[in-house]
Coordinates of C-alpha atoms in Angstrom, one line a residue:
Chain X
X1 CA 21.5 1.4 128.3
X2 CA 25.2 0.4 127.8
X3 CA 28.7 0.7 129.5
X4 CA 28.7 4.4 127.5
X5 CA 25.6 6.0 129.0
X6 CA 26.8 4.8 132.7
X7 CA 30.2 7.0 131.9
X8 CA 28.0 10.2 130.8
X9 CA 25.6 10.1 133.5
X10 CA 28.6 10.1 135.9
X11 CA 30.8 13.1 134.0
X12 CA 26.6 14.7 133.5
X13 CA 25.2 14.5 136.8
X14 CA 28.0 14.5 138.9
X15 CA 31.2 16.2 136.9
X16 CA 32.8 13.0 137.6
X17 CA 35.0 12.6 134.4
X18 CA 35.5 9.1 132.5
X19 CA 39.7 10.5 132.1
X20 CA 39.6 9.0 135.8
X21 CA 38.7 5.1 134.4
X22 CA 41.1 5.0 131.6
X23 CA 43.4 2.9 133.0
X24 CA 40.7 0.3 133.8
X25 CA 38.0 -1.1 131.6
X26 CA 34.1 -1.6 132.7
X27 CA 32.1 -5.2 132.7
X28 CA 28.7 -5.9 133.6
X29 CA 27.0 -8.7 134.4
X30 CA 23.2 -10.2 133.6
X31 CA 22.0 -8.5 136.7
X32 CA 22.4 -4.5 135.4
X33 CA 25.8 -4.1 137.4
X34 CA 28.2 -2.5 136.2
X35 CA 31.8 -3.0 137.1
X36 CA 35.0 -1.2 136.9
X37 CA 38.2 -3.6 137.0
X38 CA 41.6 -4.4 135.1
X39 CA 42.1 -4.5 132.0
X40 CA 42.3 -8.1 131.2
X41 CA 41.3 -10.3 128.0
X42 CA 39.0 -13.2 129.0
X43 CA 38.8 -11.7 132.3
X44 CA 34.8 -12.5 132.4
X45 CA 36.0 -16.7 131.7
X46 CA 37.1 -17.4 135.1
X47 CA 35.9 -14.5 137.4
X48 CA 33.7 -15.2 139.8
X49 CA 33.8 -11.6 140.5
X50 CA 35.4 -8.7 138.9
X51 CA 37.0 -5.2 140.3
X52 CA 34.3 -2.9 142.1
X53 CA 30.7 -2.5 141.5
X54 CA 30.4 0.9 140.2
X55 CA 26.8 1.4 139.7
X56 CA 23.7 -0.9 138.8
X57 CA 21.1 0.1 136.0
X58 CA 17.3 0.1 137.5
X59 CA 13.7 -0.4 136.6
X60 CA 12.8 2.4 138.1
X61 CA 10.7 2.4 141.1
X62 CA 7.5 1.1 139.7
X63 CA 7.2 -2.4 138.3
X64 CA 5.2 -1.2 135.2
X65 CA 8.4 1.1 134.3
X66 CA 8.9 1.0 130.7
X67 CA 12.7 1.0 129.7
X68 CA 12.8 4.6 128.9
X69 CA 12.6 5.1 133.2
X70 CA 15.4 3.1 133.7
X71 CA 18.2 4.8 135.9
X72 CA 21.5 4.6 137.3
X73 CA 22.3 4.0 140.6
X74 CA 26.0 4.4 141.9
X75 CA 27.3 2.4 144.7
X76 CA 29.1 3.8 147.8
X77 CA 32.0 1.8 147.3
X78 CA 32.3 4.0 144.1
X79 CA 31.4 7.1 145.5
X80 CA 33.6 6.7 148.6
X81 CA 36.5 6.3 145.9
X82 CA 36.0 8.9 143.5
X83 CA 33.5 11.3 145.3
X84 CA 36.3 13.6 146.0
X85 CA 36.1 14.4 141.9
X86 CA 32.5 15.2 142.2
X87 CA 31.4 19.0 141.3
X88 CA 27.5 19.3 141.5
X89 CA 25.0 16.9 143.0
X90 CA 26.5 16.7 146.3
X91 CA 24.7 16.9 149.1
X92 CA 27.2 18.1 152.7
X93 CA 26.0 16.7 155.8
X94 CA 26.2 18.2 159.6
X95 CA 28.1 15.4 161.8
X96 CA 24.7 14.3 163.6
X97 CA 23.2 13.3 159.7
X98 CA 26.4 11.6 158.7
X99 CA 26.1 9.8 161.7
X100 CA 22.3 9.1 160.7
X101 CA 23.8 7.5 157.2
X102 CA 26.3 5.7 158.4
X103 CA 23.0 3.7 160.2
X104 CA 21.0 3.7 157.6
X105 CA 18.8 6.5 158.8
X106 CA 17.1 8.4 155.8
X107 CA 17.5 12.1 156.0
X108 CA 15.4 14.8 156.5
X109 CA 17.0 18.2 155.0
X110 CA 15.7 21.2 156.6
X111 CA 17.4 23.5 153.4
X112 CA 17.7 23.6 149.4
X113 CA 20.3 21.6 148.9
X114 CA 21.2 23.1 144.9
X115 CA 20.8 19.5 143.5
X116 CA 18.3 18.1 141.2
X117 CA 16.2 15.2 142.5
X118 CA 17.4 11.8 141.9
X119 CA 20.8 10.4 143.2
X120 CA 23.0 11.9 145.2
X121 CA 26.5 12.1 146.8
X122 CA 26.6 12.9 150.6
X123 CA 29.1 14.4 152.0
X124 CA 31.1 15.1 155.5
X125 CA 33.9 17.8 155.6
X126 CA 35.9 16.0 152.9
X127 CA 34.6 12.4 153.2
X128 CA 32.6 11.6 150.4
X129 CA 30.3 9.4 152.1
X130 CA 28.1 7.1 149.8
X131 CA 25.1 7.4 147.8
X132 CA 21.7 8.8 148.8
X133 CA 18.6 9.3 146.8
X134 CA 17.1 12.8 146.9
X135 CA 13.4 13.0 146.3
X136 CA 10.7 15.6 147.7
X137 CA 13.2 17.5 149.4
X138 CA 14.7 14.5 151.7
X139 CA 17.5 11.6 151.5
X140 CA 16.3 8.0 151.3
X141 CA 19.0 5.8 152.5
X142 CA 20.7 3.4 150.2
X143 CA 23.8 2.2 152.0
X144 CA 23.7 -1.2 151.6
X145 CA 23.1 -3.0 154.9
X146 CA 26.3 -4.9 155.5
X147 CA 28.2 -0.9 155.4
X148 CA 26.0 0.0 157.9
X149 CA 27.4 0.5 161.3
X150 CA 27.2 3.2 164.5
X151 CA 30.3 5.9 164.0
X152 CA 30.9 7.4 167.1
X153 CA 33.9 8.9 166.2
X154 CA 34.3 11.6 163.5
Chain F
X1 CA 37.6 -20.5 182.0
X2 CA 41.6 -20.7 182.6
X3 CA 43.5 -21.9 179.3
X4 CA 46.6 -23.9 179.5
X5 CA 49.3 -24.8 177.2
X6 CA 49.2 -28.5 176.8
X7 CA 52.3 -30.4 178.0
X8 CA 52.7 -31.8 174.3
X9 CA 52.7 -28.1 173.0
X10 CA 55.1 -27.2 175.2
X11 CA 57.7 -30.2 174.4
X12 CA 57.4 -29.2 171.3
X13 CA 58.1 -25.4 170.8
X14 CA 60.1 -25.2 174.1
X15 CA 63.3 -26.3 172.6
X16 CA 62.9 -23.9 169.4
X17 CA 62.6 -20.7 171.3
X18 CA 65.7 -19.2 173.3
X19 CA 63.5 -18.7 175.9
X20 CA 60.4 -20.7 176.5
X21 CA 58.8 -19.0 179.6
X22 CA 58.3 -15.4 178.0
X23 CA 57.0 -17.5 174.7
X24 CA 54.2 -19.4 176.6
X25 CA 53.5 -16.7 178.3
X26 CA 53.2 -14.4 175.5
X27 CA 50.7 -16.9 174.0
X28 CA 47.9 -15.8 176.6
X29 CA 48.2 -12.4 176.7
X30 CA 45.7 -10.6 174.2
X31 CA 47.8 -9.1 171.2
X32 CA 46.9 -4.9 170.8
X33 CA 44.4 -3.8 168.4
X34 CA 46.3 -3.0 164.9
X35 CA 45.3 -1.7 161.6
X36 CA 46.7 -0.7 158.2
X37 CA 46.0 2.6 156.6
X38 CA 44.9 1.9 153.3
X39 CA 46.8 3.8 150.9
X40 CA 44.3 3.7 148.1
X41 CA 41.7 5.9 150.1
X42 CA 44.0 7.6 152.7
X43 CA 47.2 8.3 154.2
X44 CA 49.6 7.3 157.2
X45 CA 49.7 10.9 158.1
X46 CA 45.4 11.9 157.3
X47 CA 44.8 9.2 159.8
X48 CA 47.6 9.8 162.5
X49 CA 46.3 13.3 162.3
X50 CA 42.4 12.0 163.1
X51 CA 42.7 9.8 165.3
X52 CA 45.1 12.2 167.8
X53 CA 41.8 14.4 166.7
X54 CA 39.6 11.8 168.6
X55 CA 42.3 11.0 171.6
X56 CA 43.2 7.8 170.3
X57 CA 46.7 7.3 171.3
X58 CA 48.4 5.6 168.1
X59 CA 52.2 4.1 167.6
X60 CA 52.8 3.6 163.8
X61 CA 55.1 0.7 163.2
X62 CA 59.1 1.6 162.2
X63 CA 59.0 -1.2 160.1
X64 CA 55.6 -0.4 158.3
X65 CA 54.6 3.6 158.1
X66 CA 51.0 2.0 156.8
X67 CA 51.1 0.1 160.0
X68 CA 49.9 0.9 163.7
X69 CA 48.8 -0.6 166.7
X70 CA 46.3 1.7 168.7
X71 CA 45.2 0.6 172.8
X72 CA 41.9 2.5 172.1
X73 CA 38.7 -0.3 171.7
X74 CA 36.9 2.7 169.8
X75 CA 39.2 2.5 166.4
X76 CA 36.5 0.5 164.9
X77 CA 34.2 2.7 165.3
X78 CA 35.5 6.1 163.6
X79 CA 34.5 7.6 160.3
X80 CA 38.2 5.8 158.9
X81 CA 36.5 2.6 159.6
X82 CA 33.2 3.4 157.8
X83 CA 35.4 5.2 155.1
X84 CA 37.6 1.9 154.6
X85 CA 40.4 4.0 155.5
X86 CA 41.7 1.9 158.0
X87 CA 41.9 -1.9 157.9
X88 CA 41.6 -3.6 160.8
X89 CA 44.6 -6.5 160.2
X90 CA 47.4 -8.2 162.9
X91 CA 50.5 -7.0 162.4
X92 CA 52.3 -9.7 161.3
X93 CA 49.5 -10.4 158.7
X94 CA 51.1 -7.5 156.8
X95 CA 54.2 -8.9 156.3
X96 CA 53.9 -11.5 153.3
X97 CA 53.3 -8.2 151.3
X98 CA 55.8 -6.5 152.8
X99 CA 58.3 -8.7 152.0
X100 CA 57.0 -9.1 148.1
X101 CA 57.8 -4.9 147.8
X102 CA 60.7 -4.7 145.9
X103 CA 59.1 -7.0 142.9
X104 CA 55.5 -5.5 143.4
X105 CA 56.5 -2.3 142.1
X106 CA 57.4 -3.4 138.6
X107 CA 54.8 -6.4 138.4
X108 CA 51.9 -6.6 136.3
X109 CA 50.5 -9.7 137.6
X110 CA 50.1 -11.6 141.1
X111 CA 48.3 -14.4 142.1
X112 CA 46.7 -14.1 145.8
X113 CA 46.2 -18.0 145.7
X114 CA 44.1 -18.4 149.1
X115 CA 43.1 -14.9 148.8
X116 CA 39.8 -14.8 152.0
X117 CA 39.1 -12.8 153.6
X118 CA 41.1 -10.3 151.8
X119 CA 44.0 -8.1 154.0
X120 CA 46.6 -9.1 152.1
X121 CA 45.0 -8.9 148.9
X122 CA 43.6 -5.4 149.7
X123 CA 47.2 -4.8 151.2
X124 CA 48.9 -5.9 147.8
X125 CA 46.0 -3.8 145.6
X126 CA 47.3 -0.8 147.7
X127 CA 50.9 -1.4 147.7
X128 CA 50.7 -1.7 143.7
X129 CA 48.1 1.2 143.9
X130 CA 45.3 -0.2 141.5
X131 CA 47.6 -0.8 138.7
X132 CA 48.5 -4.2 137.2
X133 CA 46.0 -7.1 138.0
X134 CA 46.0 -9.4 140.8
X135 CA 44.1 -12.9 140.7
X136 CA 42.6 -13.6 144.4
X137 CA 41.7 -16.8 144.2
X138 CA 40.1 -19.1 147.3
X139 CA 38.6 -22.5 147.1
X140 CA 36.4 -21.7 150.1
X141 CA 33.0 -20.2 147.8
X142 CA 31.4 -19.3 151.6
X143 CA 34.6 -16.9 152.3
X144 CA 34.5 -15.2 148.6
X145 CA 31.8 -13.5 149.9
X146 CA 33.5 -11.7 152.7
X147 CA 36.2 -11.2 150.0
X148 CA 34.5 -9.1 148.1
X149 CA 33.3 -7.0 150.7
X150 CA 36.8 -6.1 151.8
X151 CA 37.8 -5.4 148.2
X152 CA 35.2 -3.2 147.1
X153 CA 35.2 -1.4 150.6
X154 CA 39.4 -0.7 150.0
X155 CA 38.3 0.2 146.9
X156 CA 40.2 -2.2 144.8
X157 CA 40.0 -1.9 141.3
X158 CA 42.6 -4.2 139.9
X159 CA 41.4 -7.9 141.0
X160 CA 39.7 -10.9 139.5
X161 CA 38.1 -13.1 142.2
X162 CA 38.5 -16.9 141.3
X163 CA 37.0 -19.9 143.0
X164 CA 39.4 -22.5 141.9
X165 CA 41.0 -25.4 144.5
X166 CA 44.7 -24.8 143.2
X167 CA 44.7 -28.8 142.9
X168 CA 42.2 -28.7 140.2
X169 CA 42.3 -26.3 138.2
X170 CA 40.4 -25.7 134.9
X171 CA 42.1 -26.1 131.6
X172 CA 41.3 -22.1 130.1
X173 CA 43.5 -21.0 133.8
X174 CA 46.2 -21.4 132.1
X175 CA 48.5 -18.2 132.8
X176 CA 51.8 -17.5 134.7
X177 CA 52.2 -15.2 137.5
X178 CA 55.8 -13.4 137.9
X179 CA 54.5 -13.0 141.6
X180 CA 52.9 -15.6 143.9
X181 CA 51.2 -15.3 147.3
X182 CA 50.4 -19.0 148.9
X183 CA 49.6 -18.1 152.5
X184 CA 48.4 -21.4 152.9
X185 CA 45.6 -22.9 155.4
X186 CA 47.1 -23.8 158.4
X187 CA 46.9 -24.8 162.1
X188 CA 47.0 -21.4 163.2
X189 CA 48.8 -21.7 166.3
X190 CA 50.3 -18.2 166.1
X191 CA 46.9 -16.9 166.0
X192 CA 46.5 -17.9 169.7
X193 CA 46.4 -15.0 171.6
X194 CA 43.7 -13.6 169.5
X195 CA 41.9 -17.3 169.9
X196 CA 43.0 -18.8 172.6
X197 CA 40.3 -21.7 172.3
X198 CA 42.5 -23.0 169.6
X199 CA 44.8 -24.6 172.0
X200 CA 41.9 -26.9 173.5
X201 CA 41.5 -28.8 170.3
X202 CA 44.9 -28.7 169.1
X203 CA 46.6 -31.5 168.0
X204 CA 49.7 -32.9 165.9
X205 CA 47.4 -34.6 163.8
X206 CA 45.8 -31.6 162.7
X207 CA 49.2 -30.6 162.0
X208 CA 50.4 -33.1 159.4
X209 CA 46.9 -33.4 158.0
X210 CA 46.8 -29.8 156.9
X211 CA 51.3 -30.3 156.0
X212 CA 49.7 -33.1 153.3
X213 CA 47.6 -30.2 151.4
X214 CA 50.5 -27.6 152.0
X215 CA 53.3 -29.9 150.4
X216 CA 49.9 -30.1 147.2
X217 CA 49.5 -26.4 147.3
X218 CA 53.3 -25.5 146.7
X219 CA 54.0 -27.4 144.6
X220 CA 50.9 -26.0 141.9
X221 CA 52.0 -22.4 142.7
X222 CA 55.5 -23.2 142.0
X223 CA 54.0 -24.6 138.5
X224 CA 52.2 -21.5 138.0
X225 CA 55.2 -19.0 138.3
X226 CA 56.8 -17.9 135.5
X227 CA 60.4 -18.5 135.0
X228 CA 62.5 -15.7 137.3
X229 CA 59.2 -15.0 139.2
X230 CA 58.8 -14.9 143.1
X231 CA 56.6 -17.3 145.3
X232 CA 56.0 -16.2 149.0
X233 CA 55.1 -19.5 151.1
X234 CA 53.1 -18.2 154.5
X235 CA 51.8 -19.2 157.4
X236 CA 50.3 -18.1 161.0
X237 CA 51.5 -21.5 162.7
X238 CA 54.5 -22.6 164.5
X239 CA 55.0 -26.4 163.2
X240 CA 58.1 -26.9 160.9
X241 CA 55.9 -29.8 159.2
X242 CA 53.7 -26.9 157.8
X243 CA 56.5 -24.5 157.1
X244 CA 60.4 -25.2 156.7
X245 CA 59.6 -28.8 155.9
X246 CA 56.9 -27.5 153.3
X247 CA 59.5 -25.6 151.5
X248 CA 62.1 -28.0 151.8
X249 CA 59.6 -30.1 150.1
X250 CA 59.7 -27.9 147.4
X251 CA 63.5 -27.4 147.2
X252 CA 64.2 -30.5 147.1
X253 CA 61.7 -32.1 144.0
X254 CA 62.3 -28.3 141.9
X255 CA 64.8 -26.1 140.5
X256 CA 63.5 -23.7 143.3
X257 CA 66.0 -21.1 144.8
X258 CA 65.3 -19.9 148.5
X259 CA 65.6 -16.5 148.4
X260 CA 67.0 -14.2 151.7
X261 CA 63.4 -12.5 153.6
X262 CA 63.7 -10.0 156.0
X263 CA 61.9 -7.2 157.2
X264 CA 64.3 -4.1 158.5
X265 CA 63.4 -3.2 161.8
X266 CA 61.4 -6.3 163.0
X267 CA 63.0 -8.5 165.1
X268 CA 62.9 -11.7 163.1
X269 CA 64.3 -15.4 163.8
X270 CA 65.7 -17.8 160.7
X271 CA 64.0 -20.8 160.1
X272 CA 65.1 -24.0 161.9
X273 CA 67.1 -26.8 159.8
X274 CA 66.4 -29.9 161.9
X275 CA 63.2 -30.8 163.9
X276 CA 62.7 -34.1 165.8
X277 CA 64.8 -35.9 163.7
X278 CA 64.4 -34.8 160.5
X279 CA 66.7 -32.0 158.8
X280 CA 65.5 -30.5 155.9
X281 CA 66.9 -28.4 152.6
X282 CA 70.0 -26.2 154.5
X283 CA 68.4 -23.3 152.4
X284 CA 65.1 -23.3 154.2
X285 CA 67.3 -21.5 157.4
X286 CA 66.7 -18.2 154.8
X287 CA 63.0 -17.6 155.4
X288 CA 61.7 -15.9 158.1
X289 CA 60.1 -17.1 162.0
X290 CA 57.9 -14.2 163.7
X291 CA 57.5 -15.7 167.2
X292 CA 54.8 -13.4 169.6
X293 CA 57.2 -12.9 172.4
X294 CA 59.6 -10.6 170.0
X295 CA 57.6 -8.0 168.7
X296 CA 54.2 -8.6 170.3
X297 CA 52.6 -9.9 167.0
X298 CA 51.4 -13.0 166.4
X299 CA 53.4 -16.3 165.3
X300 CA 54.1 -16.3 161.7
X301 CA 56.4 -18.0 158.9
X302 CA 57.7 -16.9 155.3
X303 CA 59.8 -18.1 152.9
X304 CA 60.9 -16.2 149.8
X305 CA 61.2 -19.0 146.6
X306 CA 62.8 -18.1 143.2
X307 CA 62.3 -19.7 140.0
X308 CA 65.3 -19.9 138.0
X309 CA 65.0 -17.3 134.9

């Protein structure tokens, strides 16, 4: 999997088109991260660290996953920046479930939501939230821990 | 448990300010809760408009539309916050940014060279608005951490996180910046209203312990500016040995041209000329003095610095 499938799984799954990275240029590192950043010769040489984490590329769920199971997983911070593009695999929440997310909660969904299983977008009103994984019909939680926090105003 | 000023503090910064009472006094009251609307995710008016949605009474900042201060304890926790909408940053934080404006728009490089925890480098990411590239660099590897974090939550997509000590650095850094931010480690003695512990272990010593690695640190940025490019000197402390004597430092053994700061709007000393004895560069009267008591912020310094084209 390379820094090509991670653009057409964005502009595939999520309508999300690549147009929107042009002016910046993708890295990833040894752990299947995947960055977006500036566009910078020899960048990788003295970078500790580089741009935003964009997505990471994983084993699946099962640790005898043979490569062809391995999937993409964006990061909130991505999502919270170009969610708003998004046109299918969006998931809107009511205020009490984006209050769940923002804790860490999973979510139970008590409706089709029109997206395919796999990950997902959540959204409030027009705040794209972060990422979620949609599977048998609820959310599991992915918002990394140090994100997490009790919004009581929103 | 009741803080007092010590006596030696007091000697000191009485005779700088025009009116040392209000000064001292300003020093233990709590500064209000401020943030910065961060212009990569949001907008000045998206937030004023939410938070008079939650009852939070805001003032947004003449000086800085991105800027307000809000009374409400509760701004921290609103969907902005989660959303990294908001930053939570003291006012006069903001400024070495502010001040850099008219060259940030055309520059296609800065160096943040003591860049953690990250509000001015989020601040400058947002002010250039993801374009160019900025190097944040810190020598601390603990605070990259918390670096990161504030990037990637602003959603910043135009830095390059380094862990170099300026002193040292590695032969293949070998670039030029036309723009430099050195808001250098200091004593942090404006930072006392938000700590007020600091004033039980202050001491000069700290003070020209930490002036030894600032006179160090400017001079390496200064070496790292490209000819005609603009160095910002910082600080959140009050002692001329970590600020105008820093800079005079640096006028004095370079072809360095102090350059006129201000901030329309904010009511701003000049920097002082002669302390205890010693006088320093005449030029060093053009950077900037924040004190506490004159606009409710915290203490700060800045100097502007020019390399000759």
């Amino acid at each position: 999997m390379n820094q090509k499938d991670i653009l057409r799984y964005f502009e595939e799954r999520f309508g999300i088109s690549k147009k929107l990275f042009a002016d910046h240029k993708l890295y990833s590192d040894q752990k299947g991260r995947v960055f977006l950043g500036p566009k910078v010769a020899a960048a990788g040489d003295i970078a500790v660290f580089i741009g935003m984490q964009t997505a990471r590329i994983e084993n699946g769920s099962s640790k005898l996953a043979k490569p062809t199971s391995m999937r993409i997983r964006p990061s909130t911070n991505f999502f919270q920046l170009f969610g708003k593009h998004a046109t299918k695999n969006f998931i809107s929440l009511s205020k009490e479930q984006a209050q769940a997310y923002a804790k860490g909660e999973d979510i139970e969904l008590t409706q089709p939501t029109g997206s395919t299983e796999g990950y997902v977008l959540l959204k409030y009103l027009d705040y794209p939230l972060g990422c979620g994984l949609l599977k048998n019909g609820n959310v599991k939680n992915v918002l990394p821990k140090e994100r997490r926090m009790k919004v009581e105003f929103l | 448990m009741e803080i007092q000023i010590p006596q030696k503090f007091r000697d000191r910064y009485g005779p700088l300010v025009e009116n040392p009472e209000e000064f001292f006094s300003s020093l233990l009251s709590r500064s209000p809760k401020s943030f910065r609307v961060n212009t990569l995710k949001s907008s000045p008016k998206e937030v004023k408009e939410r938070m008079e949605s939650y009852g939070f009474p805001i003032k947004q900042m003449e000086w800085y539309p991105d800027a307000f201060v809000s009374e409400n304890p509760y701004v921290g926790s609103t969907l902005e916050h989660f959303m990294g909408y908001i930053y939570m940053q003291e006012l006069a934080s903001m400024l070495p940014p502010l001040i850099l404006k008219p060259e940030l728009i055309k520059a296609e490089s800065v160096l943040d060279a003591c860049a953690a925890p990250g509000s001015k480098t989020t601040q400058l990411a947002a002010m250039m608005q993801n374009r160019g590239v900025i190097i944040a660099n810190d020598s601390d590897y603990g605070r990259i951490k918390a670096l990161k974090f504030n990037l990637e939550k602003c959603g910043v997509l135009n830095t390059i996180v380094t862990n170099f000590d300026l002193r040292f650095l590695p032969k293949n850094f070998s670039m030029q910046f036309p723009l430099i931010l050195l808001d250098a480690p200091c004593s942090s003695e404006g930072t006392i209203r938000k700590n007020p512990l600091l004033l039980s272990r202050w001491s000069e010593g700290d003070i020209l312990s930490r002036a030894g690695l600032q006179r160090k640190l400017i001079l390496k940025a200064y070496e790292l500016l490209s000819p005609g490019g603009t160095l910002v000197y910082s600080t959140c402390t009050f002692a001329p040995e970590e600020n105008e004597s820093v800079v005079s430092h640096l006028l004095e053994s370079a072809d360095a041209k102090a350059q006129e700061a201000n901030i329309p709007g904010l009511k701003c000393s000049k920097g002082i000329e002669e302390f205890r004895g010693m006088k320093y560069h005449s030029d060093v009267r053009k950077s900037l003095r924040v004190w506490p008591h004159h606009n409710g912020t915290e203490g700060f310094f800045l100097a502007k610095i020019r390399k000759r084209p």
